[in-house]
Each structure stands twice: as structure tokens, then as C-alpha cells.
XYZ file of C-alpha atoms in Angstrom:
529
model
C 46.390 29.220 73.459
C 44.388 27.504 70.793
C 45.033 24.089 69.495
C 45.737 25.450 66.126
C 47.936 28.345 67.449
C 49.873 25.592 69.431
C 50.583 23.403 66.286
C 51.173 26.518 64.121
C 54.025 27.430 66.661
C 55.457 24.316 66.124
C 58.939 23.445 64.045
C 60.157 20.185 64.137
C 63.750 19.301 62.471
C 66.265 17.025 62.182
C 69.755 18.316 61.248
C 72.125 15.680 59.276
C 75.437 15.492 57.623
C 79.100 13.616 57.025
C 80.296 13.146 60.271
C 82.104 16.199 61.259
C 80.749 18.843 59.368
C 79.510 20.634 62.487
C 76.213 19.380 63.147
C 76.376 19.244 66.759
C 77.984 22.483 67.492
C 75.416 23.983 64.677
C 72.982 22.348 67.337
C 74.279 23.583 70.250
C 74.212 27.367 68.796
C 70.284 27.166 67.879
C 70.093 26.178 71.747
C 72.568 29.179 72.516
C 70.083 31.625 70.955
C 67.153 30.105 72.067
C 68.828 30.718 75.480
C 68.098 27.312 76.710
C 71.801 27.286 77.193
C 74.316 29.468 78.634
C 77.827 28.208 77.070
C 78.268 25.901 73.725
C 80.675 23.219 73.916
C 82.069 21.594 70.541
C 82.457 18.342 70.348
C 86.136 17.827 70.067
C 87.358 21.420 71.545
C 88.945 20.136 74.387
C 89.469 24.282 75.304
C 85.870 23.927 75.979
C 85.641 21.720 79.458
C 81.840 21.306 79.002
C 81.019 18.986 76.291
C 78.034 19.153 73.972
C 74.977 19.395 75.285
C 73.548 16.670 73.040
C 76.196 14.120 73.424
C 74.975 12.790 76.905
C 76.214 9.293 76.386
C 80.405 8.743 77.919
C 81.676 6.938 74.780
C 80.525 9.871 72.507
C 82.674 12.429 75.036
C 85.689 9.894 74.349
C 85.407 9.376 70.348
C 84.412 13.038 69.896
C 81.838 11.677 67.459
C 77.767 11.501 67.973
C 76.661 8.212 68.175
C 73.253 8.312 68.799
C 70.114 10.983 68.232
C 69.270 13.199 70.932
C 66.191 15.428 71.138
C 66.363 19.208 72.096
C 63.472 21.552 72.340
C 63.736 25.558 72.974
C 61.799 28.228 72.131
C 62.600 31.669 70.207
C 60.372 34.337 68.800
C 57.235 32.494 70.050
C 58.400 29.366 68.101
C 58.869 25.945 69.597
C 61.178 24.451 68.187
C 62.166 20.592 68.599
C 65.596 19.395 66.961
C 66.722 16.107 66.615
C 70.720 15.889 66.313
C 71.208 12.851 64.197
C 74.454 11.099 64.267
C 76.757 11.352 61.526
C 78.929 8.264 61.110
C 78.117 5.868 58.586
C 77.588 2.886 61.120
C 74.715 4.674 63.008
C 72.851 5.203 59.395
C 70.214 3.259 60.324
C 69.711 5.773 64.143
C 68.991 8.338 61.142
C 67.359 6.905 58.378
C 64.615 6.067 61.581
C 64.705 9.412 62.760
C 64.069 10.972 59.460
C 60.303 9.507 59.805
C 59.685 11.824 62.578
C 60.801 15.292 61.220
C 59.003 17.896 59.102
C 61.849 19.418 57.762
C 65.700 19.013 57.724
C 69.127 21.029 57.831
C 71.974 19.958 55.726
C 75.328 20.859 56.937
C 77.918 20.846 54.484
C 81.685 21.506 55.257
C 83.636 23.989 52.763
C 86.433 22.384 52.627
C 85.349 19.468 52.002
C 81.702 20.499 49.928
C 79.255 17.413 49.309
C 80.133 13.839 51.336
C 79.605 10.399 50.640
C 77.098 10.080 54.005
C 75.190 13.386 53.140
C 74.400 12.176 49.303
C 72.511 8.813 51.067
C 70.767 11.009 53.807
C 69.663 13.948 51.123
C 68.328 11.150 49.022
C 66.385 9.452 51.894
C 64.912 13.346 52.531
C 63.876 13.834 48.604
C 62.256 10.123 48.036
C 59.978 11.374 51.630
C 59.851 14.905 49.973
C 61.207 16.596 53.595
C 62.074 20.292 53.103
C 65.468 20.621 53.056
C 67.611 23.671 54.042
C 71.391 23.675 53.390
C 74.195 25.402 55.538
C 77.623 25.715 54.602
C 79.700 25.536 57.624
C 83.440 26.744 58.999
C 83.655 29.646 56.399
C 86.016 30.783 58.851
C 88.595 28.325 57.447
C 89.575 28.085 53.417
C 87.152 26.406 51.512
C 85.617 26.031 48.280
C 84.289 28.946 46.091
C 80.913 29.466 47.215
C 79.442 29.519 43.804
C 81.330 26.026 43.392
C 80.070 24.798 46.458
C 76.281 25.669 45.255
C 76.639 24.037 41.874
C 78.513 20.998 43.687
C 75.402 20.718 45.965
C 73.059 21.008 43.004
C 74.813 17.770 41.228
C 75.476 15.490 43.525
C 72.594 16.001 45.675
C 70.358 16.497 42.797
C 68.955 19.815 44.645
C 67.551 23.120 42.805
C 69.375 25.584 45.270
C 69.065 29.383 45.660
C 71.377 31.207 48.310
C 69.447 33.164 50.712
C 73.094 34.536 52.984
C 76.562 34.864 51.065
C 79.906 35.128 52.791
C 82.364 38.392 51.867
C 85.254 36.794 51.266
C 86.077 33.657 52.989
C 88.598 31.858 55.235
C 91.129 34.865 56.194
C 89.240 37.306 54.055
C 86.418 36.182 55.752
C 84.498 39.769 56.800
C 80.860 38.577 57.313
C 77.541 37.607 55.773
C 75.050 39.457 53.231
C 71.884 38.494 53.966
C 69.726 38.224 51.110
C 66.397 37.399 53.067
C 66.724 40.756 54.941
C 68.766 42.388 53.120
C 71.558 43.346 55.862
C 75.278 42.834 56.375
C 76.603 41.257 59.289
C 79.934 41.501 60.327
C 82.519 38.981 61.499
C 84.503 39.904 64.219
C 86.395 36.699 65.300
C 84.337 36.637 68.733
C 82.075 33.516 69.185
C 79.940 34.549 72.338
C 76.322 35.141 71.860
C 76.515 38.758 71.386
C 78.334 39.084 67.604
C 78.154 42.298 66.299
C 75.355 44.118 65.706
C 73.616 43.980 61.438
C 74.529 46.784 59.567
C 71.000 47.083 57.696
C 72.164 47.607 53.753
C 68.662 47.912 51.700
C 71.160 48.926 49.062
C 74.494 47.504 48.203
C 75.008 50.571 46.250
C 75.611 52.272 49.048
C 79.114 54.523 48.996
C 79.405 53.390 52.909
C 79.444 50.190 52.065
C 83.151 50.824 50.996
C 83.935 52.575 54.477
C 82.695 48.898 55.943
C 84.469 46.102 53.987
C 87.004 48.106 51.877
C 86.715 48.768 47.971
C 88.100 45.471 46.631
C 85.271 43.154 48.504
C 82.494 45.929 48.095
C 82.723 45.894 44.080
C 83.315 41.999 44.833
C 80.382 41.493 46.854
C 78.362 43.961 43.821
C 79.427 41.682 41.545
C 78.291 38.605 43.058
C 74.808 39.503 44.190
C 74.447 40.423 40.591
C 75.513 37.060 39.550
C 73.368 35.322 41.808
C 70.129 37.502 40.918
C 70.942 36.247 37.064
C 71.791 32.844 37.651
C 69.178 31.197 40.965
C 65.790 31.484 40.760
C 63.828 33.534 43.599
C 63.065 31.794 46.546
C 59.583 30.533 46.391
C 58.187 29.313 49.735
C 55.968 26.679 48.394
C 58.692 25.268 46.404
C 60.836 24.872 49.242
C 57.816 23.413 51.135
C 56.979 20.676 48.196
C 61.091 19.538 48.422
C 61.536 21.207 44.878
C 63.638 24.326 46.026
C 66.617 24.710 48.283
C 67.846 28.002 50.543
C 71.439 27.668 51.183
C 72.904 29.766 54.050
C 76.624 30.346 54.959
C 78.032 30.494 58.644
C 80.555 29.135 60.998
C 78.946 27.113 63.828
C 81.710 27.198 65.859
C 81.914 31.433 65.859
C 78.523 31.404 65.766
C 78.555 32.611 62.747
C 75.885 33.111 60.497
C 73.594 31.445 62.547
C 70.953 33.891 63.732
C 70.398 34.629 59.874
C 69.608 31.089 59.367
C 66.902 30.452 62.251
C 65.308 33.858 61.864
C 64.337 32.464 58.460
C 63.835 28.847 58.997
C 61.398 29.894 61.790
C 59.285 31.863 58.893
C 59.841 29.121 56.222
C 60.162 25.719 57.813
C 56.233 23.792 57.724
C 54.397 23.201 60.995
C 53.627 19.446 61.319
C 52.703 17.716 58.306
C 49.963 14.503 58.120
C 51.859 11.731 58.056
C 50.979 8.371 55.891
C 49.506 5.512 57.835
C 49.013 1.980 56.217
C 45.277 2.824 56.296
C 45.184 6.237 55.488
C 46.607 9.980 55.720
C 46.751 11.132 59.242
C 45.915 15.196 59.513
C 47.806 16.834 62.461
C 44.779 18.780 63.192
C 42.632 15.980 63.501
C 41.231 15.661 67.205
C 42.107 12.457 68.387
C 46.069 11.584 69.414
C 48.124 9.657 67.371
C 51.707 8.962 67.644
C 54.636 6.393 66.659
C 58.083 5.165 68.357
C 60.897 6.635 66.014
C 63.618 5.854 68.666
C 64.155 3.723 71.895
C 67.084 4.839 74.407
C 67.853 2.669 77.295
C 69.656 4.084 80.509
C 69.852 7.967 79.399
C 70.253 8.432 83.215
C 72.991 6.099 84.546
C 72.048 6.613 88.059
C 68.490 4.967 87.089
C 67.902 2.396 84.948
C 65.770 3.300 82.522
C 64.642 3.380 79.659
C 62.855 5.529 77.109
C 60.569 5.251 74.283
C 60.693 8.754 71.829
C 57.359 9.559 70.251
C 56.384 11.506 67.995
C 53.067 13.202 68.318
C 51.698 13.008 64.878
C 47.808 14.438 65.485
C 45.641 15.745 68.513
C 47.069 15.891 71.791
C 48.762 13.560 74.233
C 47.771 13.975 77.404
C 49.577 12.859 80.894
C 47.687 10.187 82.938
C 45.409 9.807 79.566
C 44.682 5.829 78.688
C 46.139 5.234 74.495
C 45.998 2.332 73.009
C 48.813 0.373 71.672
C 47.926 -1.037 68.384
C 50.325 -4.020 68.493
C 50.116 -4.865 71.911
C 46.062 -4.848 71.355
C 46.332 -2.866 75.428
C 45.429 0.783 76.594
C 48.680 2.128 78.699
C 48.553 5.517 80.630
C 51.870 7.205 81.360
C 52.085 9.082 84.758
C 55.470 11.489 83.259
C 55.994 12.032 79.655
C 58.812 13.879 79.378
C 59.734 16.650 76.972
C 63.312 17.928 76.670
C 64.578 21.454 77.037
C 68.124 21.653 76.070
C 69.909 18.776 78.350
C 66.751 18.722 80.965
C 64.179 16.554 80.924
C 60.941 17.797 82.360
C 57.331 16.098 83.062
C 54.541 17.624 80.843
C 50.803 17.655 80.824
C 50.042 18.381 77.807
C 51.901 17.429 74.219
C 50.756 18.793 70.953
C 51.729 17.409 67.099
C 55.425 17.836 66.008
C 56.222 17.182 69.578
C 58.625 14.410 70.852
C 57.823 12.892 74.601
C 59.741 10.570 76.233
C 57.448 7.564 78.018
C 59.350 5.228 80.051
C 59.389 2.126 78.762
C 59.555 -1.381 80.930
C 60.002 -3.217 77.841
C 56.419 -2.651 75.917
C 57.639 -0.467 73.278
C 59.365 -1.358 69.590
C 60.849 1.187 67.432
C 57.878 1.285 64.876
C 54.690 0.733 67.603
C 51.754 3.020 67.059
C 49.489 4.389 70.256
C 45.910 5.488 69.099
C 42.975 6.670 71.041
C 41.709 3.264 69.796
C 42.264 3.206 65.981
C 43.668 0.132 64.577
C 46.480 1.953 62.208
C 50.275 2.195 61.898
C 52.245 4.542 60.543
C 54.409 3.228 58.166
C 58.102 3.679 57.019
C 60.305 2.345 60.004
C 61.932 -0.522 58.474
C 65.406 -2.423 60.114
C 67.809 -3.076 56.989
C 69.803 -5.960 56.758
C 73.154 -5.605 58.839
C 76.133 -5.898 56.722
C 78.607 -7.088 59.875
C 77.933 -10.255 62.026
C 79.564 -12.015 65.057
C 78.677 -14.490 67.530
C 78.406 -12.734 70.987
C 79.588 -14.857 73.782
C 79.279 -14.303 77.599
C 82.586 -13.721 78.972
C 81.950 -13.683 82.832
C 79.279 -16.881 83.637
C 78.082 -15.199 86.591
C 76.885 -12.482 84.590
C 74.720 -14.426 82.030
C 71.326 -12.509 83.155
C 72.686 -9.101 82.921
C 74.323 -9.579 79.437
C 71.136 -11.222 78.414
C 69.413 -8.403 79.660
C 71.428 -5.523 78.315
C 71.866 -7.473 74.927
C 68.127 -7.615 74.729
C 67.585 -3.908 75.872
C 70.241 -2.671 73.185
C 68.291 -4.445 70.552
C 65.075 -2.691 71.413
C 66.912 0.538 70.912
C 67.200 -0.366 67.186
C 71.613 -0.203 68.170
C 71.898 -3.536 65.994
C 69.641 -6.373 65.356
C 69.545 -9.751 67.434
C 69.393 -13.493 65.655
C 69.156 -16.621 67.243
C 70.261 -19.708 65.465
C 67.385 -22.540 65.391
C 70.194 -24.915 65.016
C 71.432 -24.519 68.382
C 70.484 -21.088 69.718
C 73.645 -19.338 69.529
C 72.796 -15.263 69.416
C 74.386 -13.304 66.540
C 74.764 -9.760 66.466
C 74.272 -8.215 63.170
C 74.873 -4.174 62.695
C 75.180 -1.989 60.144
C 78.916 -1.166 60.771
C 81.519 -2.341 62.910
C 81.900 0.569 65.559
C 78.555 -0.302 66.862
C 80.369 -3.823 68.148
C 82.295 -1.195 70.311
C 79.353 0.746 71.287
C 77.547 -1.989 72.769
C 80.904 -4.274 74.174
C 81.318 -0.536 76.118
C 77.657 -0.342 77.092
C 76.887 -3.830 78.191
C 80.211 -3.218 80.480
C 79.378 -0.097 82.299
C 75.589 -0.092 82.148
C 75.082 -3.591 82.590
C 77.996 -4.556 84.706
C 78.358 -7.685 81.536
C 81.436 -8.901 79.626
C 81.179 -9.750 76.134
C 83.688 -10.982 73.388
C 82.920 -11.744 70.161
C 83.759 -14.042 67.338
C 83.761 -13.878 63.251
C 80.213 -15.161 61.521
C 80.838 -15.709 57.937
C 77.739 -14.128 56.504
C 77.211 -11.537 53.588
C 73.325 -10.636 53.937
C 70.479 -11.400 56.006
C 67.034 -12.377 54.417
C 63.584 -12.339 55.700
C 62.306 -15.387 54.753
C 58.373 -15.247 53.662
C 57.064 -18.482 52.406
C 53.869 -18.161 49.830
C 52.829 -21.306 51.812
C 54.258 -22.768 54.800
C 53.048 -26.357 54.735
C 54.392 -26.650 51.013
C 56.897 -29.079 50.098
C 59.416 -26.312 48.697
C 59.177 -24.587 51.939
C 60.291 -28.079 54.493
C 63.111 -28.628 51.770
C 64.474 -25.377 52.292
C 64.211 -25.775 55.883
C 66.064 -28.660 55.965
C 69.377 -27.889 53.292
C 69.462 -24.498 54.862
C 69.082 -25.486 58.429
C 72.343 -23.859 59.462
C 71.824 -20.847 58.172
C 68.197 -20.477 59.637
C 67.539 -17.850 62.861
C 64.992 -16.031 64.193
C 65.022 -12.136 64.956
C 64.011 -10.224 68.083
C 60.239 -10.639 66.997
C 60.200 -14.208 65.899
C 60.642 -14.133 61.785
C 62.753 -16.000 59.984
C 65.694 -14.760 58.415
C 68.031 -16.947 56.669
C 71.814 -15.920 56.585
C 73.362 -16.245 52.931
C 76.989 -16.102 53.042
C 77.374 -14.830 49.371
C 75.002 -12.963 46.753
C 75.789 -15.977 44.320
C 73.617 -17.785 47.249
C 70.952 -15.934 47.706
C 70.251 -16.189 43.574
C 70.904 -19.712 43.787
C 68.286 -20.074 46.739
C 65.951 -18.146 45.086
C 65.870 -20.051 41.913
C 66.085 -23.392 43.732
C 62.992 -22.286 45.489
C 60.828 -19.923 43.978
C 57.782 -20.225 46.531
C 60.258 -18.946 49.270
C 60.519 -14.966 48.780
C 63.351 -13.463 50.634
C 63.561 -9.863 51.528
C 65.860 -7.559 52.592
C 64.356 -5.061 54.944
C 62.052 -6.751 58.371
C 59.201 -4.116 56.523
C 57.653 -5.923 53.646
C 54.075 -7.145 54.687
């Protein structure tokens, strides 16, 4: 198959929401009917023995929550289709926000019950500022929810999205009889029965129809009339390059867990959704099409196999094709590294590939010369840009609890921090390590991973510090800059790549600083050369 045929084929997606909406179970029902798996297993349905195929790591399987992205690729209808499962909870934000640079398009899950979330309204707003095509799906209609016209208009204010429904339920929670889809033009019924084989579509090319009575009864029939009506009036006609510039939203209505819905919404996506899209470097626009390989490190995941310790470094295949056993050259290190098995992942498998082509996501493994951010070339100087860290909002000292163990938790604490789980800073004063994260479950997360993958004990204690700075002198040698060394030597560290950040404990401080010292420029995110 030709290169262009090969990157035509290609849909790459992320899928986000509040946590809980059902974006893992929506995940592993895309895998269902790409038949890359034989059972789903929802998250917290303990009915279920087999847990969800993209929540490989043992403290997600305890918390019932997804705590970090995983990658899944299948293919249906002569699409390949790669989807990265983003977690939901507000303290892995920053797992997202990083992932969002490597998708072409996204799906929004939103909950009926509970319509537009705080966490959604900061992801969706992160998608329009990158213009990433956005899809919504309402989820669980199989429970009582919202009205869906409520839902629509809720979506439209809070997410600031121009939407236009392209399924509708009849009725909804015990009503609940199926889905009229709008983009075909066929009814699908709900029969209660989540296995893979729902009822067949009743094809409807006119709602007029007397059987349609026979079918859903009289009451929902002139209901469901009525409606369609309504929305032909009231959304505008879905307009594929629209959708593709970020400036118009499909909205389709399911229930992930019944599988529900779900069919309608791939069969389309698969038509609508853009094939990789050039990506901005600092130097220039990157064209997937272009010949030579290009690529970037969205996401870093240390010990995905328990039984071997190791580690891997998630690229995204931006233009050309990466090839196995093929020299690149990474920008940073200034160093041309082959890789003997790039992986690719189909459903919870990981398999070695030869050949990689643009929206693609392979797995190197890493001893330790990747960052989250690092760019491999076929020898042009570039990086792609967008892959900030944001300063952490919690800090604590991090203390070795078990002596004996001092090279493993410096080990695991340093492998952790390549994965992007928190951020590491050393205190110049006297070198004490401070862990700063975006929220405090992560503490958890990695007092639970340096035990069992690192055989280290950790406790931690309270750092009183509201924000940390990246400190950028205009001139290092100037007087203004020593000064500020010296008053705020206690509050001076260095992060994992050797700037320096200085820890204000209040706002009030960091104006004060800045006035005191106007030569000294403090930022907020690492990304601000």
C-alpha cells in the first residue's frame, strides 16, 4: 500500500472527560468492535472479573479510576485507528494536557446526569486554543439524565462549542428505546443487551413512516417527529470542514456501558475525523507527507511490564516513516540512536513493527535517553513545540525511609520524574529533593510505585510553598541577579534538567520579588525560551 494510502487510513484520537463519565469503557467498546477484543470490562463493574483493557497499571484496578494514558490501536473498515485513553482526574491534568499534543482529533464524553464538568471545560478549552476537532458523546442515556436539547445548549455555553446533533435518543433513561441516526438516517433499537451483537438498524429514510408507530409506539413516534423537526430549525447542517477547522461540533448519544450507540458514532468519526495533520515546529510547519521521519516524546512510562524493568518512550510519528533498525537523530542529545523493537499496541498487546507511518504511536525502550518533549529527526535540527511542565501546586520533602534502599528510591524517584508523574527539585541550600505535583493523589501514586516497582520506602513531609518559578536572569553576572541569589537562597532549587526555579511561598512574594528585581524574569511554565 502506498505511503499516502497508509497515512490516509490513519485516525489518531484522544478521548477526554470528568473523571467518570465513561471514557474508558467508551474505549474499551471502540476496541470491542474493532474486534481487537473479545469481552469489555468497566472500570468499576466488579460483575465484570476482567478489568479494562487500558488500565494495565495495579493501583488503577484498586481506585477504579485511570491514572495514566494508555495507547490502543485496532483496525475497522480498513481504518487504523490509534486511541489514546487520557486520564480523567484532575491531578493527572498535566498526563493530558501532554497528550493532547499528539492527537488529531478528540472525543468528549459527557455524562447526562451530570451534563458539562469542571475538568471537561479546562480540557475542551486546551482542544479549541490548538483548534483539535472535537466530537462530543453523551454517555449512560440508559440512566435519567438531562433533556437532550438542554444538554446541547449546556455544551454550547460552557464549552463555548457551535454543536449540531448527528444521533438523538427516543426517550431516555427508562423510556429509553434507541437511537435515530441522523448521519444515516436509521433507527436503532435498544434492547437492554450489551454484547457485541445489539440489534440489528431498522433503516427509516422517512420518519413519516406509519411503521414507525408499530416500532416505538405512537406517543414517542409523534415525539421523535417533533424533535427532528426542531433540530432541523434550530442546528445548522453538519459541515465537514467546519468540524475539521474546530468551528463545528457533532454530538452523538449512547451508553458505553450497553454498548449503546456506539457503532453510530465510529462509523462516522471514521468518515469525518482528519488523517494526520502537520504539526508546528519552532522552525517551521512540519507536513505529514513530507519524506523524511519526524517524531516527538508526548509520554514516558516506566515498568509497563512488571516482570521486566523497563521503560518506554511514546512517540508520535509526525511525518515520513520510522523505520526499525533505522539510525534518527536526537536533536537534544546532538546523537543518532537505532531501535532494534519499536513497538506498536493492539488492544493490551504490544507487538514489534517494521515499519511506522504518521499519526502512529511506537513505543522505543528507553535506558534513560528520552524526555517528554525530545524530538528524533533524520538529521534536522527542529523541535516540535507545545510540551510544557506547569508549575505544581502541591510540594513535600521526600525522605528515604529504609537506608538500605537509598539507590533504588533514587532510582525510581528519578525514573518517575522522566515519566512527566510530578516534577523533581533539589534545594541548592542543602540538596534536599522536593516533590512538586499537580495534585495530591499523585503523592500516592508514586509512594505505591516506588514500593512495589522499586522495592523503596518513602514518607513525606509538608513544604510550605505556593508556586514554583523558573528563574531567567536578563544577565547572569549582574548585580541584581547575585542579590537575589543571596536573600532568596533558601528558596533556590534546581529541576530535573538543571534550571533554576525559585519557590515563592505566597503570590504577595512573587510581586514583591519581581519588583525588587526587575532584571530577574520569573515564569511559570519550564517552556518559555
Amino acid at each position: 500500500m502506498s505511503f499516502i494510502k497508509e497515512l490516509e487510513r490513519r485516525r489518531t484520537f484522544g478521548i477526554i472527560s470528568h473523571p467518570d463519565a465513561g471514557k474508558t469503557t467508551l474505549t474499551e467498546k471502540l476496541l470491542l468492535f474493532g474486534g481487537a477484543i473479545q469481552e469489555a470490562g468497566a472500570v468499576k463493574n466488579n460483575k465484570i472479573k476482567k478489568g479494562a483493557t487500558s488500565d494495565f497499571m495495579e493501583i488503577e484496578r484498586q481506585r477504579g479510576i485511570s491514572v495514566s494514558t494508555s495507547v490502543l490501536a485496532f483496525n475497522y473498515k480498513e481504518k487504523k485507528i490509534n486511541i489514546l485513553d487520557t486520564p480523567g482526574h484532575k491531578d493527572f491534568a498535566e498526563d493530558t494536557f501532554r497528550t493532547l499534543t499528539a492527537v488529531d482529533s478528540v472525543i468528549v464524553v459527557i455524562d447526562v446526569a451530570k451534563g458539562v464538568e469542571e475538568q471537561t471545560e479546562k480540557l475542551v478549552s486546551v482542544c479549541r486554543m490548538r483548534k483539535i476537532p472535537i466530537i462530543v458523546f453523551i454517555n449512560k442515556l440508559d440512566r435519567e439524565g438531562k433533556d437532550a436539547f438542554d444538554l446541547m445548549d449546556e455544551v454550547e455555553q460552557k464549552l463555548g462549542l457551535r454543536v449540531t446533533p448527528l444521533s438523538f435518543p427516543i426517550g431516555m433513561g427508562y423510556d429509553f428505546q434507541g437511537i435515530y441516526n441522523l448521519w444515516e438516517q436509521n433507527i436503532n433499537l435498544f434492547s437492554g443487551d450489551n454484547r457485541k451483537n445489539i440489534e440489528d438498524t431498522i433503516a427509516f429514510s422517512d420518519v413519516q413512516n406509519p411503521e414507525l408507530e408499530k416500532i416505538i409506539g405512537q406517543k414517542p413516534a409523534d415525539r421523535l417527529r417533533e424533535e427532528l423537526e426542531l433540530i432541523d430549525e434550530v442546528y445548522p447542517k453538519f459541515d465537514r470542514q467546519e468540524y475539521l477547522e474546530g468551528k463545528l461540533q457533532p454530538v452523538f448519544f449512547g451508553s458505553a456501558l450497553n454498548n449503546f450507540g456506539v457503532r453510530e458514532l465510529l462509523d462516522c468519526f471514521i468518515n469525518i475525523a482528519p488523517s494526520p495533520r502537520p504539526k508546528e515546529s519552532e522552525t517551521r510547519l512540519v507536513d505529514p507527507e513530507e519524506e523524511k521521519m519526524t517524531g516527538f516524546v508526548f509520554k514516558i512510562h516506566a515498568n509497563m511490564d512488571p516482570k521486566h524493568r523497563d521503560r518506554l518512550a511514546f512517540i508520535k510519528i509526525v511525518s515520513g516513516t520510522f523505520e526499525r533498525n533505522k539510525p534518527y537523530y536526537h536533536v537534544r542529545l546532538k546523537k543518532n540512536l537505532k531501535f532494534s523493537s519499536p513497538n506498536a499496541f493492539f488492544a493490551e498487546k504490544k507487538e514489534i513493527v517494521d515499519i511506522s507511518y504518521p499519526g502512529d504511536i511506537v513505543g522505543l525502550h528507553d535506558t534513560g535517553n528520552f524526555k517528554i518533549g525530545d524530538t528524533l529527526t533524520e538529521g534536522e535540527i527542529m523541535s516540535f513545540k507545545g510540551i510544557p511542565s506547569f508549575s505544581p501546586e502541591h510540594f513535600r520533602y521526600i525522605n528515604n525511609a529504609d537506608p538500605m534502599k537509598a539507590k533504588q528510591l533514587d532510582k525510581g524517584v528519578d525514573q518517575l520524574m522522566d515519566e512527566g508523574v510530578a516534577q523533581l527539585f533539589t534545594l541548592e541550600m542543602n540538596n534536599r529533593k522536593i516533590i512538586g505535583t499537580v495534585g495530591a493523589l499523585q503523592y500516592e501514586v508514586i509512594q505505591y510505585r516506588l514500593e512495589h516497582e522499586y522495592g523503596a520506602k518513602c514518607t513525606y513531609e509538608n513544604f510550605p510553598v505556593h508556586k514554583a518559578c523558573w528563574v531567567k536572569p536578563d544577565d547572569a553576572k549582574n548585580d541584581e541577579f547575585k542579590e537575589f541569589k543571596r536573600i532568596k537562597q533558601k528558596f533556590l532549587a534546581k529541576d530535573k534538567y538543571g534550571q533554576l526555579v525559585f519557590l515563592a511561598d505566597s503570590d504577595f512574594t512573587i510581586q514583591m520579588t519581581q519588583n525588587k528585581y526587575p532584571s530577574v524574569k520569573l515564569f511559570f511554565t519550564s517552556e518559555f525560551d
